[in-house]
Amino acid sequence: MADVDRPITQVAIVSDQSRCPPGFTLIDRTYDRRDDADLWRDGLFGRKVVRYLCVEKMPPSPGRDVLVDVAVIGERDAIPAGFTCVDFTSDTREKAVKKKMLCVRYMSSDLTNDAICELILLTKGVRRPPNGYTLVGELNYMGLCYKMAGFRKPGVQMDSHQGHANDSTFHTQGYTTQSTPMNMSSLASNLPYNTTPYKKNGPLERGTSFTDSANTLQALQGLPFELNRKVFSDDLDISIPQIPYKSIMDIENQYSYDFSVERSAAARVP
């Protein structure tokens, strides 16, 4: 797997470029103009405070988490469900970002075939992400974007005749799994009714089966399974609305409200 397609497995922020964790890649330049990608850009009592984003990219392996979503929220906002906040620098344990919070969501590579493979920062004022990228939000007036990519789990055996992975067995690094028919006997023993057909003249129990003069019938035997006829009606008008994708920034811009009317009314109250 090419390094550019490898999923991101960890995200960190450092206060010193030379202290990027081993195996991580430092994002110290903007993607479009190669400007300084400092997330802080501030000076306090003559001491310059800097913050830089770092990412770790590793080949997918069983049980390893991969990055699947990123969000930028206000420092007083609630962290979205399923996300964790990168709130401290990995080298000095100081506040990572001012006035904002960078939130990330990881998922086991066993549960997904898609992950974020690249994070970039755009120069101040740029609002249009490059082709293939999604704009997340702003960090220190720079636009944070990510790129998704699909990946195939390592060691999956492909069926040359069918052109897809063998459904019965696949091998991954370090272990082999095999799908076998499920034994339903233990499950059936816990059911509140008997699943074994009763013979003619056998005992009759509620909810299981009954005996007529010729055959033994099951509870659902003879019931037709079919779709409602209205589904096939020519008069049925079904239209599926197209829901456009909106980033967090798009939602904030569309539904922002400055309360100017309320403030004006309050100012007139003696």
Short mmCIF file of C-alpha atoms in Angstrom, two decimals:
data_model
loop_
_atom_site.label_atom_id
_atom_site.label_comp_id
_atom_site.label_asym_id
_atom_site.label_seq_id
_atom_site.Cartn_x
_atom_site.Cartn_y
_atom_site.Cartn_z
CA MET A 1 0.00 0.00 0.00
CA ALA A 2 1.37 3.40 -0.99
CA ASP A 3 2.01 5.72 1.93
CA VAL A 4 -0.38 8.33 0.52
CA ASP A 5 -3.23 5.80 0.74
CA ARG A 6 -2.45 4.59 4.25
CA PRO A 7 -5.10 5.56 6.81
CA ILE A 8 -4.27 8.01 9.58
CA THR A 9 -4.13 6.15 12.88
CA GLN A 10 -3.30 8.97 15.32
CA VAL A 11 -3.48 12.77 15.44
CA ALA A 12 -1.37 14.92 17.76
CA ILE A 13 -0.43 18.57 18.28
CA VAL A 14 3.06 19.62 19.42
CA SER A 15 4.48 22.87 20.77
CA ASP A 16 7.89 22.32 19.17
CA GLN A 17 8.58 21.17 15.63
CA SER A 18 11.55 19.12 16.80
CA ARG A 19 9.35 17.14 19.22
CA CYS A 20 7.10 15.49 16.67
CA PRO A 21 6.46 11.94 18.00
CA PRO A 22 8.43 9.12 16.35
CA GLY A 23 6.66 7.78 13.27
CA PHE A 24 4.50 10.90 12.92
CA THR A 25 4.52 13.38 10.04
CA LEU A 26 4.68 17.09 10.89
CA ILE A 27 2.28 19.39 9.04
CA ASP A 28 4.24 22.65 9.21
CA ARG A 29 3.23 24.17 5.85
CA THR A 30 -0.08 25.02 4.26
CA TYR A 31 -1.16 22.88 1.35
CA ASP A 32 -1.78 25.66 -1.18
CA ARG A 33 0.93 28.28 -0.62
CA ARG A 34 3.45 26.52 1.60
CA ASP A 35 3.05 29.15 4.31
CA ASP A 36 3.76 28.50 7.97
CA ALA A 37 1.01 26.22 9.35
CA ASP A 38 1.31 27.35 12.97
CA LEU A 39 -2.02 26.76 14.74
CA TRP A 40 -1.39 29.42 17.40
CA ARG A 41 0.67 32.39 16.07
CA ASP A 42 0.77 34.37 19.22
CA GLY A 43 3.30 36.08 21.45
CA LEU A 44 3.10 36.35 25.23
CA PHE A 45 5.69 38.35 27.21
CA GLY A 46 8.26 37.95 24.47
CA ARG A 47 7.80 34.17 24.27
CA LYS A 48 6.42 32.93 20.98
CA VAL A 49 3.80 30.20 21.31
CA VAL A 50 3.49 27.79 18.38
CA ARG A 51 1.43 24.69 17.69
CA TYR A 52 1.79 22.21 14.86
CA LEU A 53 -0.36 19.30 13.73
CA CYS A 54 1.17 15.82 13.45
CA VAL A 55 -0.32 12.62 12.04
CA GLU A 56 0.64 8.98 12.16
CA LYS A 57 -0.09 6.78 9.13
CA MET A 58 0.13 3.01 9.41
CA PRO A 59 -0.97 0.06 7.26
CA PRO A 60 -4.33 -1.32 8.46
CA SER A 61 -4.07 -4.34 10.71
CA PRO A 62 -6.56 -6.31 12.83
CA GLY A 63 -7.75 -4.30 15.81
CA ARG A 64 -5.94 -1.09 14.88
CA ASP A 65 -7.99 2.10 15.01
CA VAL A 66 -8.16 4.42 12.01
CA LEU A 67 -9.32 8.02 11.74
CA VAL A 68 -12.80 8.29 10.21
CA ASP A 69 -13.99 11.82 11.07
CA VAL A 70 -12.72 15.22 12.21
CA ALA A 71 -14.56 18.22 13.66
CA VAL A 72 -13.61 21.74 14.78
CA ILE A 73 -15.82 23.23 17.50
CA GLY A 74 -15.79 26.20 19.84
CA GLU A 75 -13.93 25.81 23.11
CA ARG A 76 -17.22 25.99 25.05
CA ASP A 77 -19.17 23.63 22.80
CA ALA A 78 -19.97 20.06 23.77
CA ILE A 79 -17.76 17.39 22.21
CA PRO A 80 -19.78 15.45 19.61
CA ALA A 81 -20.78 11.90 20.49
CA GLY A 82 -18.12 9.36 19.57
CA PHE A 83 -15.37 11.98 19.25
CA THR A 84 -12.35 12.66 21.43
CA CYS A 85 -10.72 16.04 21.84
CA VAL A 86 -7.06 16.73 21.07
CA ASP A 87 -6.94 19.26 23.88
CA PHE A 88 -3.29 19.06 24.99
CA THR A 89 0.05 19.05 23.21
CA SER A 90 1.72 15.64 23.20
CA ASP A 91 5.15 17.02 24.15
CA THR A 92 4.41 19.55 26.91
CA ARG A 93 0.77 18.82 27.89
CA GLU A 94 -0.22 22.46 27.25
CA LYS A 95 -3.43 23.74 25.71
CA ALA A 96 -3.40 22.58 22.09
CA VAL A 97 -5.49 25.22 20.27
CA LYS A 98 -6.85 28.60 21.33
CA LYS A 99 -10.57 29.45 21.08
CA LYS A 100 -11.26 26.18 19.25
CA MET A 101 -11.14 22.44 19.89
CA LEU A 102 -9.97 19.80 17.44
CA CYS A 103 -12.08 16.64 17.77
CA VAL A 104 -11.34 13.31 16.12
CA ARG A 105 -13.23 10.06 15.81
CA TYR A 106 -11.53 6.70 15.45
CA MET A 107 -12.94 3.34 14.45
CA SER A 108 -11.47 -0.15 14.39
CA SER A 109 -10.18 -1.07 10.93
CA ASP A 110 -12.12 -4.33 11.32
CA LEU A 111 -15.38 -2.35 11.09
CA THR A 112 -14.70 -0.04 8.14
CA ASN A 113 -13.11 -0.02 4.71
CA ASP A 114 -12.82 3.78 4.50
CA ALA A 115 -10.67 6.14 6.54
CA ILE A 116 -9.09 9.57 6.42
CA CYS A 117 -5.74 9.32 4.67
CA GLU A 118 -4.69 12.98 4.65
CA LEU A 119 -5.15 16.17 6.67
CA ILE A 120 -4.16 19.54 5.18
CA LEU A 121 -4.33 23.20 6.14
CA LEU A 122 -5.23 25.95 3.68
CA THR A 123 -3.90 29.48 3.82
CA LYS A 124 -5.91 32.12 5.70
CA GLY A 125 -8.96 33.26 3.77
CA VAL A 126 -9.19 30.22 1.46
CA ARG A 127 -12.67 28.71 1.71
CA ARG A 128 -12.75 26.31 -1.23
CA PRO A 129 -11.12 22.91 -0.57
CA PRO A 130 -9.09 21.15 -3.27
CA ASN A 131 -10.77 18.49 -5.37
CA GLY A 132 -11.34 15.33 -3.34
CA TYR A 133 -11.05 17.11 0.02
CA THR A 134 -13.70 18.12 2.56
CA LEU A 135 -13.46 21.38 4.48
CA VAL A 136 -13.93 20.81 8.22
CA GLY A 137 -13.52 24.26 9.74
CA GLU A 138 -10.98 26.89 10.76
CA LEU A 139 -7.99 26.60 13.06
CA ASN A 140 -6.25 29.93 13.61
CA TYR A 141 -7.97 31.26 10.47
CA MET A 142 -6.59 28.40 8.35
CA GLY A 143 -8.94 25.93 6.74
CA LEU A 144 -8.61 22.33 7.92
CA CYS A 145 -9.51 19.73 5.27
CA TYR A 146 -9.42 15.96 5.10
CA LYS A 147 -9.38 13.36 2.34
CA MET A 148 -11.05 9.96 2.60
CA ALA A 149 -9.73 6.81 0.94
CA GLY A 150 -10.76 3.19 0.85
CA PHE A 151 -8.41 0.48 1.94
CA ARG A 152 -8.42 -3.29 1.74
CA LYS A 153 -7.66 -5.26 4.83
CA PRO A 154 -4.26 -6.98 4.55
CA GLY A 155 -4.00 -10.63 3.60
CA VAL A 156 -7.54 -11.04 2.22
CA GLN A 157 -7.50 -13.99 -0.17
CA MET A 158 -9.11 -13.22 -3.50
CA ASP A 159 -11.06 -15.81 -5.48
CA SER A 160 -9.65 -15.74 -9.00
CA HIS A 161 -12.81 -17.27 -10.45
CA GLN A 162 -15.29 -14.94 -8.78
CA GLY A 163 -13.13 -11.79 -8.53
CA HIS A 164 -13.91 -11.16 -4.86
CA ALA A 165 -12.72 -12.21 -1.44
CA ASN A 166 -13.53 -15.78 -0.42
CA ASP A 167 -16.58 -15.64 1.82
CA SER A 168 -15.76 -18.75 3.82
CA THR A 169 -12.15 -18.03 4.88
CA PHE A 170 -9.86 -15.03 4.92
CA HIS A 171 -6.41 -14.63 6.39
CA THR A 172 -5.17 -11.47 8.05
CA GLN A 173 -1.86 -10.68 9.64
CA GLY A 174 -1.49 -12.88 12.68
CA TYR A 175 -4.75 -14.81 12.55
CA THR A 176 -7.20 -16.67 10.35
CA THR A 177 -10.95 -16.51 10.58
CA GLN A 178 -13.42 -18.89 9.03
CA SER A 179 -17.16 -18.59 8.70
CA THR A 180 -18.98 -21.79 9.63
CA PRO A 181 -22.67 -22.63 9.73
CA MET A 182 -24.20 -21.51 13.00
CA ASN A 183 -25.29 -24.26 15.35
CA MET A 184 -28.89 -23.39 16.18
CA SER A 185 -29.47 -26.22 18.65
CA SER A 186 -28.27 -24.24 21.67
CA LEU A 187 -30.31 -21.24 20.58
CA ALA A 188 -33.43 -23.34 20.07
CA SER A 189 -33.12 -24.77 23.56
CA ASN A 190 -33.57 -21.29 25.02
CA LEU A 191 -36.72 -20.48 23.05
CA PRO A 192 -40.00 -20.38 24.99
CA TYR A 193 -41.59 -22.87 22.61
CA ASN A 194 -40.71 -26.16 20.97
CA THR A 195 -39.31 -25.92 17.43
CA THR A 196 -39.64 -29.65 16.71
CA PRO A 197 -42.76 -30.62 14.67
CA TYR A 198 -45.29 -32.69 16.58
CA LYS A 199 -46.36 -35.99 15.17
CA LYS A 200 -49.91 -36.94 14.54
CA ASN A 201 -51.82 -37.54 17.76
CA GLY A 202 -48.89 -36.02 19.68
CA PRO A 203 -49.24 -33.45 22.48
CA LEU A 204 -50.52 -30.04 21.51
CA GLU A 205 -48.88 -26.95 22.97
CA ARG A 206 -49.89 -23.36 22.49
CA GLY A 207 -47.93 -21.45 19.81
CA THR A 208 -46.11 -24.44 18.37
CA SER A 209 -48.11 -26.71 16.10
CA PHE A 210 -51.43 -28.45 15.76
CA THR A 211 -52.61 -31.71 14.29
CA ASP A 212 -55.44 -32.12 11.85
CA SER A 213 -56.83 -35.36 10.51
CA ALA A 214 -54.07 -35.80 7.92
CA ASN A 215 -50.96 -33.73 8.60
CA THR A 216 -48.93 -32.00 11.24
CA LEU A 217 -48.89 -28.23 10.67
CA GLN A 218 -46.50 -25.59 11.91
CA ALA A 219 -47.70 -22.27 13.31
CA LEU A 220 -46.83 -20.25 10.15
CA GLN A 221 -47.48 -22.97 7.62
CA GLY A 222 -49.79 -21.87 4.83
CA LEU A 223 -49.42 -18.14 5.45
CA PRO A 224 -48.48 -16.33 2.21
CA PHE A 225 -45.50 -13.97 2.29
CA GLU A 226 -45.93 -11.20 -0.27
CA LEU A 227 -45.54 -7.45 -0.68
CA ASN A 228 -48.48 -5.15 -0.32
CA ARG A 229 -50.21 -4.64 -3.66
CA LYS A 230 -50.00 -0.87 -3.23
CA VAL A 231 -46.26 -1.14 -3.83
CA PHE A 232 -46.93 -2.11 -7.44
CA SER A 233 -49.59 0.52 -8.07
CA ASP A 234 -48.91 2.85 -11.00
CA ASP A 235 -50.58 5.70 -9.13
CA LEU A 236 -48.10 5.53 -6.29
CA ASP A 237 -45.79 8.55 -6.51
CA ILE A 238 -42.57 7.98 -4.59
CA SER A 239 -39.91 10.66 -4.75
CA ILE A 240 -36.71 10.42 -2.74
CA PRO A 241 -35.44 13.89 -1.86
CA GLN A 242 -31.83 14.71 -2.56
CA ILE A 243 -30.19 15.86 0.66
CA PRO A 244 -27.14 17.99 -0.14
CA TYR A 245 -24.04 17.56 1.98
CA LYS A 246 -23.26 20.47 4.28
CA SER A 247 -20.10 20.98 6.26
CA ILE A 248 -20.12 22.45 9.75
CA MET A 249 -19.12 25.80 8.27
CA ASP A 250 -22.02 25.69 5.77
CA ILE A 251 -24.50 25.01 8.58
CA GLU A 252 -23.11 27.81 10.72
CA ASN A 253 -23.31 30.25 7.82
CA GLN A 254 -26.86 29.25 6.89
CA TYR A 255 -28.35 29.26 10.37
CA SER A 256 -26.26 31.94 12.07
CA TYR A 257 -28.29 34.52 13.96
CA ASP A 258 -26.81 37.67 15.50
CA PHE A 259 -29.81 38.66 17.69
CA SER A 260 -29.55 42.25 16.40
CA VAL A 261 -33.35 42.72 16.55
CA GLU A 262 -33.48 41.60 20.15
CA ARG A 263 -30.56 43.80 21.15
CA SER A 264 -32.15 46.79 19.42
CA ALA A 265 -35.45 46.19 21.22
CA ALA A 266 -33.71 45.77 24.57
CA ALA A 267 -31.82 49.03 24.08
CA ARG A 268 -35.11 50.93 23.69
CA VAL A 269 -36.53 49.66 26.95
CA PRO A 270 -36.17 52.46 29.56
#
